[in-house]
Coordinates of C-alpha atoms and ligand atoms in Angstrom, one line a residue:
M2 CA 25.3 0.2 27.3
R3 CA 22.2 -1.8 26.7
A4 CA 19.5 -1.9 29.3
A5 CA 15.9 -3.1 29.6
V6 CA 13.6 0.0 30.1
L7 CA 10.1 -0.3 31.4
Y8 CA 8.1 2.7 30.1
E9 CA 4.8 1.8 31.6
A10 CA 3.2 -1.1 33.7
H11 CA 1.6 -3.8 31.6
T12 CA 3.9 -3.1 28.6
P13 CA 6.9 -5.1 27.5
M14 CA 10.3 -3.7 28.5
R15 CA 12.4 -2.4 25.6
I16 CA 16.1 -3.0 25.1
E17 CA 17.6 0.4 24.6
D18 CA 21.1 2.0 24.3
V19 CA 21.4 4.2 27.4
S20 CA 24.1 6.1 29.1
L21 CA 25.1 5.5 32.8
D22 CA 26.9 8.2 34.8
G23 CA 29.3 7.1 37.5
P24 CA 30.8 5.8 39.7
H25 CA 30.9 8.8 42.0
D26 CA 33.3 8.9 45.0
D27 CA 31.5 6.4 47.2
E28 CA 30.3 4.1 44.4
V29 CA 31.3 1.1 42.3
L30 CA 30.7 0.4 38.6
V31 CA 30.0 -3.3 38.1
Q32 CA 29.7 -5.3 34.9
V33 CA 26.5 -7.4 35.4
K34 CA 27.2 -11.1 34.7
A35 CA 23.9 -12.5 36.0
T36 CA 20.7 -11.0 37.3
G37 CA 17.5 -12.9 38.4
A38 CA 14.0 -12.3 37.3
C39 CA 12.3 -11.7 40.7
H40 CA 8.7 -11.2 41.8
S41 CA 9.6 -7.7 43.1
D42 CA 10.4 -6.6 39.5
Y43 CA 7.2 -8.3 38.4
H44 CA 5.1 -6.4 40.9
V45 CA 6.2 -3.2 39.1
I46 CA 5.7 -4.7 35.7
D47 CA 2.2 -5.9 36.5
G48 CA 1.3 -2.6 38.3
S49 CA 0.6 -4.1 41.8
W50 CA 3.4 -1.9 43.1
N51 CA 2.6 1.6 41.7
G52 CA 2.3 5.3 42.4
A53 CA 4.9 7.8 43.4
S54 CA 7.4 5.2 44.7
Y55 CA 7.7 3.7 41.2
P56 CA 8.2 6.6 38.7
M57 CA 8.5 5.7 35.1
P58 CA 10.4 5.1 32.9
M59 CA 12.4 2.8 35.1
I60 CA 15.2 0.2 34.7
L61 CA 14.4 -2.7 37.0
G62 CA 16.6 -5.5 38.3
H63 CA 17.8 -5.9 41.9
E64 CA 19.2 -9.5 42.2
A65 CA 22.6 -9.5 40.6
A66 CA 26.3 -10.5 40.6
G67 CA 29.1 -9.2 38.5
V68 CA 32.7 -8.0 38.3
V69 CA 34.0 -4.7 39.5
E70 CA 35.0 -2.5 36.5
K71 CA 35.9 0.8 38.3
V72 CA 35.7 2.3 41.8
G73 CA 35.2 5.8 43.1
A74 CA 37.8 7.8 45.0
N75 CA 36.6 6.8 48.5
V76 CA 36.1 3.1 47.8
T77 CA 38.5 0.7 49.6
S78 CA 36.5 -2.5 50.1
V79 CA 36.7 -3.7 46.4
K80 CA 39.0 -3.1 43.4
P81 CA 38.6 -3.6 39.6
G82 CA 38.4 -7.3 38.8
D83 CA 36.8 -8.4 42.1
P84 CA 33.7 -10.6 41.8
V85 CA 30.8 -9.1 43.8
I86 CA 27.2 -9.8 44.8
L87 CA 25.1 -6.6 44.7
S88 CA 22.8 -5.7 47.6
F89 CA 19.6 -3.8 46.9
A90 CA 19.7 -2.2 50.4
P91 CA 22.8 0.0 50.6
N92 CA 23.6 1.2 54.1
C93 CA 25.4 4.2 55.6
G94 CA 27.2 2.3 58.3
R95 CA 26.7 5.2 60.8
C96 CA 23.0 5.5 61.7
R97 CA 21.5 3.8 64.8
M98 CA 20.1 0.9 62.8
C99 CA 23.4 0.2 61.1
T100 CA 25.3 0.5 64.4
I101 CA 23.0 -2.0 66.3
G102 CA 23.4 -4.6 63.5
Q103 CA 20.3 -4.0 61.4
P104 CA 21.8 -2.4 58.3
Q105 CA 18.9 -3.6 56.2
L106 CA 16.8 -1.0 58.0
C107 CA 19.3 1.8 57.6
S108 CA 17.8 5.2 58.0
G109 CA 20.8 7.1 56.6
M110 CA 20.1 6.4 52.9
R111 CA 16.9 8.2 52.2
S112 CA 16.7 9.6 48.7
P113 CA 13.6 10.2 46.5
A114 CA 12.1 7.3 44.6
G115 CA 13.9 6.5 41.4
T116 CA 17.2 8.1 42.5
F117 CA 20.6 6.9 43.7
P118 CA 21.5 7.4 47.4
D119 CA 22.9 10.8 46.6
G120 CA 19.6 11.9 45.1
T121 CA 20.7 11.9 41.5
R122 CA 19.5 10.0 38.4
R123 CA 22.2 8.5 36.3
H124 CA 20.6 6.7 33.4
R125 CA 19.7 8.6 30.2
K126 CA 18.2 7.7 26.9
G127 CA 19.1 10.7 24.8
D128 CA 17.6 13.6 26.8
L129 CA 15.2 11.5 28.7
E130 CA 16.2 10.8 32.4
L131 CA 15.4 7.2 33.5
N132 CA 14.6 6.1 37.0
A133 CA 16.5 3.6 39.0
F134 CA 14.9 0.7 40.9
G135 CA 15.4 0.7 44.7
R136 CA 18.4 2.9 45.4
G137 CA 20.2 2.6 42.2
M138 CA 21.0 -1.0 41.3
S139 CA 18.9 -1.3 38.1
S140 CA 20.7 -4.5 37.1
F141 CA 18.7 -5.3 33.9
A142 CA 21.6 -3.8 32.0
E143 CA 25.2 -4.5 31.0
Y144 CA 26.5 -2.3 33.9
S145 CA 25.3 -1.2 37.2
V146 CA 26.5 1.6 39.6
V147 CA 26.0 0.9 43.3
H148 CA 27.0 2.5 46.6
Q149 CA 30.1 0.8 48.0
S150 CA 28.1 -0.8 50.8
A151 CA 26.1 -2.6 48.1
A152 CA 29.0 -4.3 46.3
I153 CA 30.1 -7.3 48.5
K154 CA 33.3 -9.1 47.5
I155 CA 33.0 -12.8 47.2
N156 CA 35.2 -15.9 46.7
P157 CA 36.2 -16.0 43.0
E158 CA 35.4 -19.8 42.9
M159 CA 31.7 -18.8 43.2
P160 CA 29.8 -19.2 39.9
M161 CA 28.1 -15.9 38.9
N162 CA 24.6 -17.3 38.2
G163 CA 24.2 -18.8 41.6
A164 CA 25.8 -15.7 43.2
A165 CA 23.1 -13.5 41.7
L166 CA 20.4 -15.4 43.5
I167 CA 22.1 -14.7 46.8
G168 CA 21.5 -11.0 46.1
C169 CA 17.7 -11.4 46.6
A170 CA 15.7 -14.6 46.8
V171 CA 18.2 -16.8 48.6
M172 CA 19.3 -14.1 51.1
T173 CA 15.6 -13.3 51.7
G174 CA 14.4 -16.9 52.2
V175 CA 17.3 -18.4 54.0
G176 CA 17.7 -15.2 56.1
A177 CA 14.1 -15.3 57.1
V178 CA 14.7 -18.7 58.7
L179 CA 18.2 -18.2 60.1
N180 CA 18.2 -14.4 60.9
T181 CA 14.6 -13.2 61.3
A182 CA 12.9 -16.2 62.9
R183 CA 16.0 -18.0 64.2
V184 CA 14.3 -21.3 63.8
E185 CA 15.5 -23.8 66.4
L186 CA 16.8 -27.4 65.7
G187 CA 13.8 -29.8 65.4
S188 CA 11.2 -27.1 64.8
T189 CA 8.2 -27.6 62.5
V190 CA 8.0 -25.1 59.6
A191 CA 5.4 -24.3 56.9
V192 CA 6.1 -22.2 53.8
F193 CA 3.3 -20.7 51.7
A194 CA 4.3 -20.2 48.0
T195 CA 7.3 -21.9 46.7
G196 CA 8.8 -19.5 44.2
G197 CA 12.5 -18.4 44.5
V198 CA 12.0 -17.0 48.0
G199 CA 9.8 -19.9 49.3
L200 CA 12.3 -22.5 48.0
S201 CA 15.0 -20.6 49.8
V202 CA 12.9 -20.7 53.0
V203 CA 12.7 -24.5 52.5
Q204 CA 16.5 -24.6 52.2
G205 CA 16.9 -22.4 55.3
A206 CA 14.7 -24.8 57.2
V207 CA 16.9 -27.7 56.0
L208 CA 20.0 -25.8 57.2
A209 CA 18.3 -25.2 60.6
N210 CA 17.5 -28.9 60.9
A211 CA 13.8 -28.4 61.1
S212 CA 12.0 -31.7 61.7
K213 CA 9.0 -31.1 59.4
I214 CA 9.0 -28.7 56.4
I215 CA 5.6 -28.3 54.8
A216 CA 5.4 -26.6 51.4
I217 CA 2.1 -25.1 50.2
D218 CA 1.5 -23.9 46.7
L219 CA -1.1 -24.0 43.9
L220 CA 1.2 -25.5 41.3
D221 CA 2.3 -29.1 41.4
N222 CA 5.6 -28.3 39.5
K223 CA 6.6 -25.9 42.2
L224 CA 5.7 -28.4 44.9
D225 CA 8.0 -30.9 43.1
Y226 CA 10.8 -28.3 43.3
A227 CA 10.1 -27.8 47.0
R228 CA 10.4 -31.6 47.6
G229 CA 13.7 -31.6 45.7
F230 CA 15.1 -28.9 48.1
G231 CA 14.1 -30.8 51.2
A232 CA 10.4 -30.2 52.0
T233 CA 9.1 -33.2 53.9
H234 CA 5.4 -32.6 53.0
A235 CA 3.8 -30.9 50.0
V236 CA 0.2 -29.5 50.0
N237 CA -1.5 -28.3 46.9
S238 CA -4.0 -25.8 48.3
K239 CA -6.1 -26.0 45.2
N240 CA -7.1 -29.6 46.2
Q241 CA -6.7 -29.5 50.0
D242 CA -7.3 -27.1 52.8
P243 CA -3.8 -26.2 53.8
L244 CA -4.7 -25.4 57.5
Q245 CA -6.3 -28.7 58.0
A246 CA -3.4 -30.5 56.3
I247 CA -0.9 -28.6 58.6
R248 CA -2.9 -29.6 61.6
D249 CA -3.0 -33.2 60.5
I250 CA 0.8 -33.3 60.0
T251 CA 1.5 -31.7 63.4
D252 CA -0.8 -33.7 65.7
G253 CA -3.5 -31.0 65.6
E254 CA -1.2 -28.3 67.1
G255 CA 0.0 -26.2 64.1
V256 CA 3.6 -25.5 63.1
D257 CA 6.2 -23.6 65.2
Y258 CA 6.9 -21.3 62.3
A259 CA 5.0 -20.3 59.1
F260 CA 6.4 -18.1 56.4
D261 CA 4.4 -16.1 53.9
A262 CA 6.7 -16.0 50.9
I263 CA 4.3 -14.2 48.6
G264 CA 3.0 -11.2 50.4
D265 CA -0.7 -11.6 50.1
S266 CA -3.0 -10.5 53.0
R267 CA -5.0 -13.8 53.0
V268 CA -1.8 -15.8 52.9
S269 CA -0.3 -13.8 55.7
R270 CA -3.5 -14.5 57.7
A271 CA -3.2 -18.2 56.9
C272 CA 0.3 -18.2 58.3
Y273 CA -1.1 -16.7 61.5
D274 CA -3.7 -19.4 61.7
A275 CA -1.2 -22.2 60.8
V276 CA 1.1 -21.6 63.7
R277 CA 0.6 -23.3 67.1
R278 CA -0.1 -21.2 70.2
G279 CA 3.1 -19.3 70.9
G280 CA 4.2 -19.9 67.3
T281 CA 5.7 -17.3 64.9
A282 CA 4.3 -16.1 61.6
V283 CA 6.9 -14.4 59.4
I284 CA 5.7 -12.2 56.6
V285 CA 8.5 -12.3 54.0
G286 CA 6.7 -11.5 50.7
M287 CA 6.3 -7.8 49.8
A288 CA 2.5 -7.1 49.6
P289 CA 0.8 -4.8 47.1
T290 CA 0.7 -1.1 47.7
G291 CA -2.0 -0.2 50.3
S292 CA -2.8 -3.8 51.5
E293 CA -3.5 -4.7 55.1
I294 CA -3.5 -7.9 57.2
S295 CA -6.2 -8.7 59.7
I296 CA -5.2 -10.5 62.9
P297 CA -7.7 -11.8 65.5
G298 CA -8.1 -9.8 68.7
T299 CA -7.5 -13.1 70.6
I300 CA -3.8 -12.8 69.8
A301 CA -3.1 -12.1 73.5
G302 CA -4.4 -15.5 74.7
E303 CA -2.7 -17.2 71.8
E304 CA 0.7 -15.6 72.4
K305 CA 1.4 -15.8 68.7
I306 CA 4.1 -13.6 67.2
V307 CA 3.8 -11.9 63.8
K308 CA 7.1 -10.6 62.3
G309 CA 8.0 -8.7 59.2
C310 CA 11.2 -9.7 57.4
F311 CA 13.0 -7.4 55.0
Y312 CA 15.8 -8.9 52.9
G313 CA 16.2 -11.8 55.3
S314 CA 17.2 -9.4 58.0
S315 CA 20.5 -9.5 56.2
R316 CA 23.9 -7.9 57.0
P317 CA 25.1 -8.3 53.4
A318 CA 28.8 -8.0 54.3
V319 CA 28.5 -10.9 56.7
D320 CA 25.7 -12.9 55.2
F321 CA 26.6 -13.0 51.4
P322 CA 30.0 -14.5 52.0
R323 CA 28.4 -17.0 54.4
L324 CA 25.9 -18.1 51.9
V325 CA 28.7 -18.4 49.3
D326 CA 30.5 -20.7 51.7
F327 CA 27.4 -22.8 52.2
Y328 CA 27.1 -23.2 48.4
L329 CA 30.8 -24.1 48.1
R330 CA 30.5 -26.7 50.9
G331 CA 27.5 -28.2 49.1
V332 CA 24.9 -27.5 51.7
L333 CA 23.1 -24.7 49.8
Q334 CA 21.7 -25.7 46.4
L335 CA 21.7 -22.9 43.8
D336 CA 22.3 -24.5 40.4
R337 CA 19.1 -26.5 40.8
M338 CA 17.1 -23.3 41.5
I339 CA 18.0 -21.9 38.0
T340 CA 15.6 -23.5 35.6
R341 CA 16.7 -21.4 32.7
T342 CA 19.0 -18.6 31.6
Y343 CA 18.2 -15.9 29.1
P344 CA 20.1 -13.2 27.2
L345 CA 19.0 -9.7 28.2
A346 CA 17.1 -9.4 24.8
E347 CA 14.7 -12.2 26.0
I348 CA 13.8 -10.4 29.3
N349 CA 10.1 -10.3 28.5
A350 CA 10.0 -14.0 27.9
A351 CA 11.7 -14.5 31.3
F352 CA 9.0 -12.5 33.0
D353 CA 6.2 -14.3 31.1
A354 CA 7.6 -17.5 32.4
L355 CA 7.7 -16.1 35.9
G356 CA 4.1 -15.0 35.6
R357 CA 3.1 -18.6 34.6
G358 CA 5.2 -20.1 37.4
D359 CA 7.2 -22.1 34.9
N360 CA 10.7 -21.6 36.5
A361 CA 12.1 -22.1 40.0
R362 CA 14.2 -19.1 38.9
G363 CA 15.1 -17.6 35.5
V364 CA 18.4 -15.8 35.3
L365 CA 19.4 -13.1 32.7
T366 CA 23.1 -12.9 31.6
P367 CA 23.5 -9.4 30.2
T368 CA 27.2 -9.6 29.3
N369 CA 27.7 -13.3 28.5
Ligands
ZN3 ZN1 13.8 -9.8 44.6
ZN4 ZN1 22.7 3.4 58.3

């Protein structure tokens, strides 16, 4: 199959013919129909995520939807021909975290960086073994092999491009609001950075019936996107102090909830400062390797809450079909999030556009 291989950070990916072994007994082989260009891939490309956790060469891609091609002997949840959204967080279904309803934090799927859940590598270019991103999805390719817990069957009416976005940005952003923060009706919300995840936080806040939704970004085109998805206020932090703006909009108090959708320690701190006493700062963006966030020691008197959010605290088997239903009912906007689609061969152009902030989301269509 054809796949985009990253040999080294700061270099373009190369489209190569590679072999893919699988599916094994607990796995599913999926033809990739759509896969989004996400900041998490970009963090590896630009070297901000680095070291032993990201061995090269690697096939990136972790936000995808496709059609099941073949299933392993133990797989009963899907069959060939089923449309699926892929999850980048496979789960064992048996560990304590899975059992108490937090499968995104599963502790039963620990395998070395670059390998599949069973500890093997499956992609080869000639004699060269290639590493997988996460625990094996590597969707910047015509086919992907995933653990059966990571292939979630969806309604066949769901278009593939929108379905792909549910696999990362939309699940993460909407889930941060509905699952992680559990934003109550009428709350005030601020979201820092309005890329794919931030726009999904805005949409989550709309679904939660927040009263004020304040979007903060450095780029006016992204703030326009945010308004289009339901932000009630837009603040360009290049021209305006966002904390002062948030106080002005909330009668001097600060918001009930603030979301860091980029994963930058200064932005995380700004979220802490932006929430009212007793408010909640949710760190959704994944920060660079080794970074730390400083929080004032006066947190006790402020009763502020700081929460991490991984993958929108998602239970993929429940939440993916729910988001598909929201889309099909017309209350979740996905088509408008996709500014452009690209063939796999133009993957580097898609990431150049992401680096410049051109697109709400760019989506690759490896087999269309
Ligand atoms: Zn992502
Ligand atoms: Zn588990």
